[in-house]
Structure formats: structure tokens, C-alpha cells
PDB file of N, CA and C and ligand atoms in Angstrom:
ATOM      1  N   MET C   4     -10.719  -4.096  -6.070  1.00  0.00           N
ATOM      2  CA  MET C   4     -11.723  -5.631  -6.978  1.00  0.00           C
ATOM      3  C   MET C   4     -13.129  -5.538  -5.032  1.00  0.00           C
ATOM      4  N   THR C   5     -13.674  -6.497  -6.238  1.00  0.00           N
ATOM      5  CA  THR C   5     -14.811  -6.555  -5.425  1.00  0.00           C
ATOM      6  C   THR C   5     -15.022  -8.036  -5.488  1.00  0.00           C
ATOM      7  N   CYS C   6     -16.659  -8.678  -4.675  1.00  0.00           N
ATOM      8  CA  CYS C   6     -16.624 -10.257  -5.102  1.00  0.00           C
ATOM      9  C   CYS C   6     -17.505 -10.687  -5.670  1.00  0.00           C
ATOM     10  N   THR C   7     -17.772  -9.965  -6.299  1.00  0.00           N
ATOM     11  CA  THR C   7     -18.873 -10.342  -7.444  1.00  0.00           C
ATOM     12  C   THR C   7     -17.226 -10.126  -8.635  1.00  0.00           C
ATOM     13  N   ASP C   8     -16.136  -9.546  -8.632  1.00  0.00           N
ATOM     14  CA  ASP C   8     -14.835  -9.501 -10.073  1.00  0.00           C
ATOM     15  C   ASP C   8     -14.188 -10.601  -9.027  1.00  0.00           C
ATOM     16  N   PHE C   9     -13.718 -10.580  -8.022  1.00  0.00           N
ATOM     17  CA  PHE C   9     -13.423 -11.828  -7.974  1.00  0.00           C
ATOM     18  C   PHE C   9     -13.873 -13.135  -8.110  1.00  0.00           C
ATOM     19  N   LEU C  10     -15.124 -13.286  -8.142  1.00  0.00           N
ATOM     20  CA  LEU C  10     -15.738 -14.474  -8.332  1.00  0.00           C
ATOM     21  C   LEU C  10     -15.493 -14.275  -9.845  1.00  0.00           C
ATOM     22  N   SER C  11     -15.417 -13.277 -10.731  1.00  0.00           N
ATOM     23  CA  SER C  11     -15.538 -13.718 -12.384  1.00  0.00           C
ATOM     24  C   SER C  11     -14.101 -14.277 -12.763  1.00  0.00           C
ATOM     25  N   GLN C  12     -13.342 -13.426 -12.023  1.00  0.00           N
ATOM     26  CA  GLN C  12     -11.746 -14.258 -12.064  1.00  0.00           C
ATOM     27  C   GLN C  12     -10.945 -14.960 -12.258  1.00  0.00           C
ATOM     28  N   LEU C  13     -12.115 -16.194 -10.361  1.00  0.00           N
ATOM     29  CA  LEU C  13     -11.798 -17.401 -10.346  1.00  0.00           C
ATOM     30  C   LEU C  13     -11.652 -18.569 -11.016  1.00  0.00           C
ATOM     31  N   THR C  14     -12.542 -18.980 -12.360  1.00  0.00           N
ATOM     32  CA  THR C  14     -12.576 -19.653 -13.309  1.00  0.00           C
ATOM     33  C   THR C  14     -10.302 -19.427 -13.851  1.00  0.00           C
ATOM     34  N   ASP C  15     -10.380 -18.466 -14.387  1.00  0.00           N
ATOM     35  CA  ASP C  15      -9.321 -18.566 -15.349  1.00  0.00           C
ATOM     36  C   ASP C  15      -8.116 -17.678 -14.388  1.00  0.00           C
ATOM     37  N   TYR C  16      -8.752 -18.081 -12.854  1.00  0.00           N
ATOM     38  CA  TYR C  16      -7.355 -18.077 -11.700  1.00  0.00           C
ATOM     39  C   TYR C  16      -6.916 -19.855 -11.709  1.00  0.00           C
ATOM     40  N   PHE C  17      -7.874 -20.922 -11.518  1.00  0.00           N
ATOM     41  CA  PHE C  17      -7.981 -21.704 -11.309  1.00  0.00           C
ATOM     42  C   PHE C  17      -7.078 -22.584 -12.432  1.00  0.00           C
ATOM     43  N   ASP C  18      -7.765 -21.737 -14.362  1.00  0.00           N
ATOM     44  CA  ASP C  18      -7.905 -22.330 -14.784  1.00  0.00           C
ATOM     45  C   ASP C  18      -5.970 -21.928 -15.501  1.00  0.00           C
ATOM     46  N   GLY C  19      -5.099 -21.265 -14.897  1.00  0.00           N
ATOM     47  CA  GLY C  19      -3.650 -20.405 -14.699  1.00  0.00           C
ATOM     48  C   GLY C  19      -3.718 -19.645 -16.576  1.00  0.00           C
ATOM     49  N   GLN C  20      -5.183 -18.713 -16.649  1.00  0.00           N
ATOM     50  CA  GLN C  20      -5.318 -17.903 -17.898  1.00  0.00           C
ATOM     51  C   GLN C  20      -5.665 -16.744 -17.327  1.00  0.00           C
ATOM     52  N   ILE C  21      -5.122 -16.512 -15.709  1.00  0.00           N
ATOM     53  CA  ILE C  21      -5.635 -15.220 -15.408  1.00  0.00           C
ATOM     54  C   ILE C  21      -4.019 -14.772 -15.506  1.00  0.00           C
ATOM     55  N   SER C  22      -4.377 -13.153 -15.670  1.00  0.00           N
ATOM     56  CA  SER C  22      -2.617 -12.211 -15.650  1.00  0.00           C
ATOM     57  C   SER C  22      -2.716 -11.726 -15.199  1.00  0.00           C
ATOM     58  N   PRO C  23      -0.917 -11.462 -14.542  1.00  0.00           N
ATOM     59  CA  PRO C  23      -0.206 -11.322 -13.664  1.00  0.00           C
ATOM     60  C   PRO C  23      -0.622  -9.799 -12.669  1.00  0.00           C
ATOM     61  N   GLU C  24      -1.137  -8.932 -13.939  1.00  0.00           N
ATOM     62  CA  GLU C  24      -1.502  -7.928 -12.735  1.00  0.00           C
ATOM     63  C   GLU C  24      -3.425  -7.998 -12.663  1.00  0.00           C
ATOM     64  N   LEU C  25      -3.414  -9.207 -12.894  1.00  0.00           N
ATOM     65  CA  LEU C  25      -5.639  -9.753 -12.045  1.00  0.00           C
ATOM     66  C   LEU C  25      -5.400 -10.190 -10.999  1.00  0.00           C
ATOM     67  N   LEU C  26      -3.609 -11.498 -10.897  1.00  0.00           N
ATOM     68  CA  LEU C  26      -3.695 -12.078  -9.756  1.00  0.00           C
ATOM     69  C   LEU C  26      -2.449 -11.581  -8.375  1.00  0.00           C
ATOM     70  N   GLU C  27      -2.660 -10.451  -9.258  1.00  0.00           N
ATOM     71  CA  GLU C  27      -2.294  -9.932  -8.009  1.00  0.00           C
ATOM     72  C   GLU C  27      -3.144  -8.911  -7.204  1.00  0.00           C
ATOM     73  N   GLU C  28      -3.992  -8.995  -8.281  1.00  0.00           N
ATOM     74  CA  GLU C  28      -5.423  -7.772  -7.632  1.00  0.00           C
ATOM     75  C   GLU C  28      -7.021  -9.089  -7.048  1.00  0.00           C
ATOM     76  N   VAL C  29      -6.835 -10.686  -7.174  1.00  0.00           N
ATOM     77  CA  VAL C  29      -6.793 -11.623  -6.993  1.00  0.00           C
ATOM     78  C   VAL C  29      -6.456 -11.837  -5.451  1.00  0.00           C
ATOM     79  N   ARG C  30      -4.904 -11.644  -5.318  1.00  0.00           N
ATOM     80  CA  ARG C  30      -4.329 -11.993  -4.709  1.00  0.00           C
ATOM     81  C   ARG C  30      -4.687 -10.626  -2.693  1.00  0.00           C
ATOM     82  N   ALA C  31      -4.240 -10.063  -3.581  1.00  0.00           N
ATOM     83  CA  ALA C  31      -5.047  -8.564  -2.838  1.00  0.00           C
ATOM     84  C   ALA C  31      -6.377  -8.573  -2.089  1.00  0.00           C
ATOM     85  N   HIS C  32      -7.146  -9.187  -3.275  1.00  0.00           N
ATOM     86  CA  HIS C  32      -8.988  -9.425  -1.894  1.00  0.00           C
ATOM     87  C   HIS C  32      -8.301 -10.149  -1.070  1.00  0.00           C
ATOM     88  N   THR C  33      -8.313 -11.738  -1.733  1.00  0.00           N
ATOM     89  CA  THR C  33      -8.388 -13.010  -0.230  1.00  0.00           C
ATOM     90  C   THR C  33      -7.784 -12.383   0.624  1.00  0.00           C
ATOM     91  N   ALA C  34      -6.647 -11.478   0.413  1.00  0.00           N
ATOM     92  CA  ALA C  34      -5.629 -10.646   1.824  1.00  0.00           C
ATOM     93  C   ALA C  34      -7.110 -10.245   2.863  1.00  0.00           C
ATOM     94  N   THR C  35      -7.459  -9.466   2.653  1.00  0.00           N
ATOM     95  CA  THR C  35      -8.316  -8.220   2.623  1.00  0.00           C
ATOM     96  C   THR C  35      -9.374  -9.020   2.808  1.00  0.00           C
ATOM     97  N   CYS C  36     -10.586 -10.414   2.058  1.00  0.00           N
ATOM     98  CA  CYS C  36     -11.870 -10.565   2.260  1.00  0.00           C
ATOM     99  C   CYS C  36     -11.592 -11.775   3.180  1.00  0.00           C
ATOM    100  N   PRO C  37     -11.385 -12.397   4.397  1.00  0.00           N
ATOM    101  CA  PRO C  37     -11.867 -13.845   4.937  1.00  0.00           C
ATOM    102  C   PRO C  37     -12.307 -14.691   3.765  1.00  0.00           C
ATOM    103  N   HIS C  38     -13.781 -14.167   3.895  1.00  0.00           N
ATOM    104  CA  HIS C  38     -15.050 -15.774   2.940  1.00  0.00           C
ATOM    105  C   HIS C  38     -14.186 -15.247   1.419  1.00  0.00           C
ATOM    106  N   CYS C  39     -13.350 -14.507   0.553  1.00  0.00           N
ATOM    107  CA  CYS C  39     -13.167 -14.825  -0.480  1.00  0.00           C
ATOM    108  C   CYS C  39     -12.189 -15.723  -0.296  1.00  0.00           C
ATOM    109  N   GLU C  40     -11.498 -15.463   0.682  1.00  0.00           N
ATOM    110  CA  GLU C  40     -10.089 -16.347   1.453  1.00  0.00           C
ATOM    111  C   GLU C  40     -10.627 -17.655   1.183  1.00  0.00           C
ATOM    112  N   VAL C  41     -11.154 -18.233   1.900  1.00  0.00           N
ATOM    113  CA  VAL C  41     -12.085 -19.719   2.715  1.00  0.00           C
ATOM    114  C   VAL C  41     -12.273 -19.982   0.720  1.00  0.00           C
ATOM    115  N   VAL C  42     -12.947 -18.390   0.371  1.00  0.00           N
ATOM    116  CA  VAL C  42     -13.734 -19.831  -0.727  1.00  0.00           C
ATOM    117  C   VAL C  42     -12.027 -20.101  -1.664  1.00  0.00           C
ATOM    118  N   LEU C  43     -11.154 -19.481  -1.786  1.00  0.00           N
ATOM    119  CA  LEU C  43     -10.555 -19.674  -2.878  1.00  0.00           C
ATOM    120  C   LEU C  43      -9.577 -20.250  -2.155  1.00  0.00           C
ATOM    121  N   ASP C  44      -9.489 -20.845  -0.935  1.00  0.00           N
ATOM    122  CA  ASP C  44      -9.157 -22.190  -0.017  1.00  0.00           C
ATOM    123  C   ASP C  44      -9.325 -23.374  -0.675  1.00  0.00           C
ATOM    124  N   THR C  45     -10.862 -23.608  -0.289  1.00  0.00           N
ATOM    125  CA  THR C  45     -11.457 -24.722  -0.364  1.00  0.00           C
ATOM    126  C   THR C  45     -12.246 -25.048  -1.896  1.00  0.00           C
ATOM    127  N   THR C  46     -12.150 -24.061  -2.720  1.00  0.00           N
ATOM    128  CA  THR C  46     -11.666 -24.289  -4.591  1.00  0.00           C
ATOM    129  C   THR C  46     -10.810 -25.293  -4.985  1.00  0.00           C
ATOM    130  N   SER C  47      -9.384 -24.459  -4.515  1.00  0.00           N
ATOM    131  CA  SER C  47      -8.097 -25.334  -4.589  1.00  0.00           C
ATOM    132  C   SER C  47      -8.204 -26.468  -4.199  1.00  0.00           C
ATOM    133  N   LYS C  48      -8.754 -26.743  -3.003  1.00  0.00           N
ATOM    134  CA  LYS C  48      -8.169 -28.523  -2.710  1.00  0.00           C
ATOM    135  C   LYS C  48      -9.454 -29.024  -2.713  1.00  0.00           C
ATOM    136  N   THR C  49     -10.971 -28.266  -3.113  1.00  0.00           N
ATOM    137  CA  THR C  49     -11.629 -29.574  -4.131  1.00  0.00           C
ATOM    138  C   THR C  49     -11.026 -30.309  -5.708  1.00  0.00           C
ATOM    139  N   ILE C  50     -10.490 -28.983  -6.296  1.00  0.00           N
ATOM    140  CA  ILE C  50      -9.486 -28.829  -7.410  1.00  0.00           C
ATOM    141  C   ILE C  50      -8.531 -29.989  -7.484  1.00  0.00           C
ATOM    142  N   SER C  51      -7.569 -30.074  -6.662  1.00  0.00           N
ATOM    143  CA  SER C  51      -7.256 -30.349  -6.067  1.00  0.00           C
ATOM    144  C   SER C  51      -7.585 -32.520  -6.499  1.00  0.00           C
ATOM    145  N   VAL C  52      -8.172 -32.733  -5.168  1.00  0.00           N
ATOM    146  CA  VAL C  52      -8.575 -33.990  -5.092  1.00  0.00           C
ATOM    147  C   VAL C  52      -9.322 -34.604  -6.557  1.00  0.00           C
ATOM    148  N   TYR C  53     -10.518 -33.473  -7.212  1.00  0.00           N
ATOM    149  CA  TYR C  53     -10.587 -33.551  -8.834  1.00  0.00           C
ATOM    150  C   TYR C  53      -9.639 -34.583  -9.258  1.00  0.00           C
ATOM    151  N   ARG C  54      -8.532 -33.693  -9.583  1.00  0.00           N
ATOM    152  CA  ARG C  54      -7.147 -33.631 -10.492  1.00  0.00           C
ATOM    153  C   ARG C  54      -6.499 -34.891 -10.444  1.00  0.00           C
ATOM    154  N   ASP C  55      -6.481 -34.869  -8.688  1.00  0.00           N
ATOM    155  CA  ASP C  55      -6.344 -36.901  -8.565  1.00  0.00           C
ATOM    156  C   ASP C  55      -6.852 -37.833  -9.030  1.00  0.00           C
ATOM    157  N   ASN C  56      -8.527 -37.496  -8.694  1.00  0.00           N
ATOM    158  CA  ASN C  56      -9.311 -38.493  -9.226  1.00  0.00           C
ATOM    159  C   ASN C  56      -9.462 -38.482 -11.521  1.00  0.00           C
ATOM    160  N   GLU C  57      -8.994 -37.239 -12.017  1.00  0.00           N
ATOM    161  CA  GLU C  57      -9.134 -37.444 -13.249  1.00  0.00           C
ATOM    162  C   GLU C  57     -11.053 -37.155 -13.499  1.00  0.00           C
ATOM    163  N   LEU C  58     -11.091 -36.154 -12.317  1.00  0.00           N
ATOM    164  CA  LEU C  58     -12.584 -35.104 -12.999  1.00  0.00           C
ATOM    165  C   LEU C  58     -12.207 -34.143 -12.703  1.00  0.00           C
ATOM    166  N   TYR C  59     -11.263 -33.285 -13.310  1.00  0.00           N
ATOM    167  CA  TYR C  59     -11.454 -32.082 -13.231  1.00  0.00           C
ATOM    168  C   TYR C  59     -11.917 -31.424 -14.567  1.00  0.00           C
ATOM    169  N   GLU C  60     -13.441 -30.870 -13.481  1.00  0.00           N
ATOM    170  CA  GLU C  60     -13.720 -29.847 -15.032  1.00  0.00           C
ATOM    171  C   GLU C  60     -13.689 -28.959 -13.554  1.00  0.00           C
ATOM    172  N   LEU C  61     -14.206 -27.169 -13.985  1.00  0.00           N
ATOM    173  CA  LEU C  61     -14.644 -26.552 -13.005  1.00  0.00           C
ATOM    174  C   LEU C  61     -16.171 -26.410 -14.120  1.00  0.00           C
ATOM    175  N   SER C  62     -17.074 -26.744 -13.759  1.00  0.00           N
ATOM    176  CA  SER C  62     -18.693 -27.186 -14.108  1.00  0.00           C
ATOM    177  C   SER C  62     -19.849 -26.412 -13.704  1.00  0.00           C
ATOM    178  N   ASN C  63     -19.918 -25.706 -14.879  1.00  0.00           N
ATOM    179  CA  ASN C  63     -21.384 -24.414 -14.710  1.00  0.00           C
ATOM    180  C   ASN C  63     -21.400 -24.150 -13.360  1.00  0.00           C
ATOM    181  N   GLU C  64     -22.497 -26.107 -13.445  1.00  0.00           N
ATOM    182  CA  GLU C  64     -22.417 -25.664 -12.006  1.00  0.00           C
ATOM    183  C   GLU C  64     -21.948 -26.346 -10.261  1.00  0.00           C
ATOM    184  N   PHE C  65     -20.691 -26.810 -10.399  1.00  0.00           N
ATOM    185  CA  PHE C  65     -19.226 -25.275  -9.453  1.00  0.00           C
ATOM    186  C   PHE C  65     -19.624 -24.084  -9.117  1.00  0.00           C
ATOM    187  N   ARG C  66     -19.431 -23.715 -10.478  1.00  0.00           N
ATOM    188  CA  ARG C  66     -19.831 -21.465 -10.670  1.00  0.00           C
ATOM    189  C   ARG C  66     -20.882 -21.195  -9.729  1.00  0.00           C
ATOM    190  N   GLU C  67     -21.416 -22.081 -10.895  1.00  0.00           N
ATOM    191  CA  GLU C  67     -22.907 -21.597  -9.508  1.00  0.00           C
ATOM    192  C   GLU C  67     -22.684 -21.765  -8.129  1.00  0.00           C
ATOM    193  N   ARG C  68     -22.443 -22.642  -7.230  1.00  0.00           N
ATOM    194  CA  ARG C  68     -22.826 -22.930  -6.328  1.00  0.00           C
ATOM    195  C   ARG C  68     -21.726 -22.172  -5.902  1.00  0.00           C
ATOM    196  N   LEU C  69     -20.577 -21.446  -6.197  1.00  0.00           N
ATOM    197  CA  LEU C  69     -19.482 -21.189  -5.303  1.00  0.00           C
ATOM    198  C   LEU C  69     -19.812 -20.064  -5.060  1.00  0.00           C
ATOM    199  N   HIS C  70     -20.782 -19.797  -6.569  1.00  0.00           N
ATOM    200  CA  HIS C  70     -21.550 -17.783  -6.193  1.00  0.00           C
ATOM    201  C   HIS C  70     -22.515 -17.521  -5.620  1.00  0.00           C
ATOM    202  N   THR C  71     -22.702 -19.142  -5.264  1.00  0.00           N
ATOM    203  CA  THR C  71     -24.520 -18.502  -4.543  1.00  0.00           C
ATOM    204  C   THR C  71     -23.614 -18.472  -3.284  1.00  0.00           C
ATOM    205  N   ALA C  72     -22.813 -19.127  -2.681  1.00  0.00           N
ATOM    206  CA  ALA C  72     -21.721 -19.749  -1.683  1.00  0.00           C
ATOM    207  C   ALA C  72     -21.228 -18.183  -1.296  1.00  0.00           C
ATOM    208  N   ILE C  73     -20.716 -17.372  -1.913  1.00  0.00           N
ATOM    209  CA  ILE C  73     -19.999 -16.529  -1.793  1.00  0.00           C
ATOM    210  C   ILE C  73     -20.654 -14.817  -1.311  1.00  0.00           C
ATOM    211  N   MET C  74     -22.391 -14.981  -2.500  1.00  0.00           N
ATOM    212  CA  MET C  74     -23.288 -13.883  -2.043  1.00  0.00           C
ATOM    213  C   MET C  74     -23.963 -13.953  -1.065  1.00  0.00           C
ATOM    214  N   THR C  75     -23.333 -15.323  -0.644  1.00  0.00           N
ATOM    215  CA  THR C  75     -24.578 -15.579   0.976  1.00  0.00           C
ATOM    216  C   THR C  75     -23.710 -15.188   2.263  1.00  0.00           C
ATOM    217  N   LYS C  76     -22.095 -15.056   1.848  1.00  0.00           N
ATOM    218  CA  LYS C  76     -21.510 -14.883   3.017  1.00  0.00           C
ATOM    219  C   LYS C  76     -20.631 -13.516   2.396  1.00  0.00           C
ATOM    220  N   CYS C  77     -20.640 -12.779   1.911  1.00  0.00           N
ATOM    221  CA  CYS C  77     -19.759 -11.822   1.979  1.00  0.00           C
ATOM    222  C   CYS C  77     -20.942 -10.410   1.395  1.00  0.00           C
ATOM    223  N   ARG C  78     -22.442 -10.543   1.322  1.00  0.00           N
ATOM    224  CA  ARG C  78     -23.016  -9.805   1.741  1.00  0.00           C
ATOM    225  C   ARG C  78     -22.227  -8.371   1.942  1.00  0.00           C
ATOM    226  N   PRO C  79     -21.935  -8.235   3.544  1.00  0.00           N
ATOM    227  CA  PRO C  79     -20.912  -6.324   4.092  1.00  0.00           C
ATOM    228  C   PRO C  79     -19.660  -6.404   2.852  1.00  0.00           C
ATOM    229  N   CYS C  80     -18.985  -6.432   1.843  1.00  0.00           N
ATOM    230  CA  CYS C  80     -18.242  -7.028   2.131  1.00  0.00           C
ATOM    231  C   CYS C  80     -18.564  -6.013   0.432  1.00  0.00           C
ATOM    232  N   LYS C  81     -19.536  -7.015  -0.544  1.00  0.00           N
ATOM    233  CA  LYS C  81     -19.456  -6.779  -1.879  1.00  0.00           C
ATOM    234  C   LYS C  81     -19.900  -5.328  -2.561  1.00  0.00           C
TER     235      LYS C  81
HETATM  236 ZN1   ZN E 130     -14.772 -10.886  -1.141  1.00  0.00          ZN
END
């Protein structure tokens, strides 16, 4: 899995729509890619905050920001 693949699975991951196989791949990727691990961690925290405020929604804008963040930080491993 590349960082781009990881990113494309991220919304499914947080929606709980991800298959067990892909979940394994996501976990394997974050285990070897510190950047994506940070993104996953940060996103989890952000979403739990939004959930507490009942504002949870993975908007396109949010996804765009994640995408930019990963592509900026993660150039060597994409
Ligand atoms: Zn990565």
C-alpha cells in the first residue's frame, strides 16, 4: 500500500466500511510509514472531537486538507 492508497481508504476506514483485508493493509502501512500513522492518529482525534459535538462529517474539504498534508509530508514514500 502506498500513501495514496492509504488516503483513498481513509474515509472508508473511519466510516467502518473497510474490509478486513484492507484494514490489515492500512495497519501495515501505518506501521511502516510514520507520516500516515500521524495522519491516522490526528484524524481519529479530530473525528472523536467532532463526534462529541455531533458535527461529525468527513467533508470533501477535510479530505482535501488531509490529502495535501500527506502529500506534503510524505513525498519520499509515496
Ligand atoms: Zn504513508
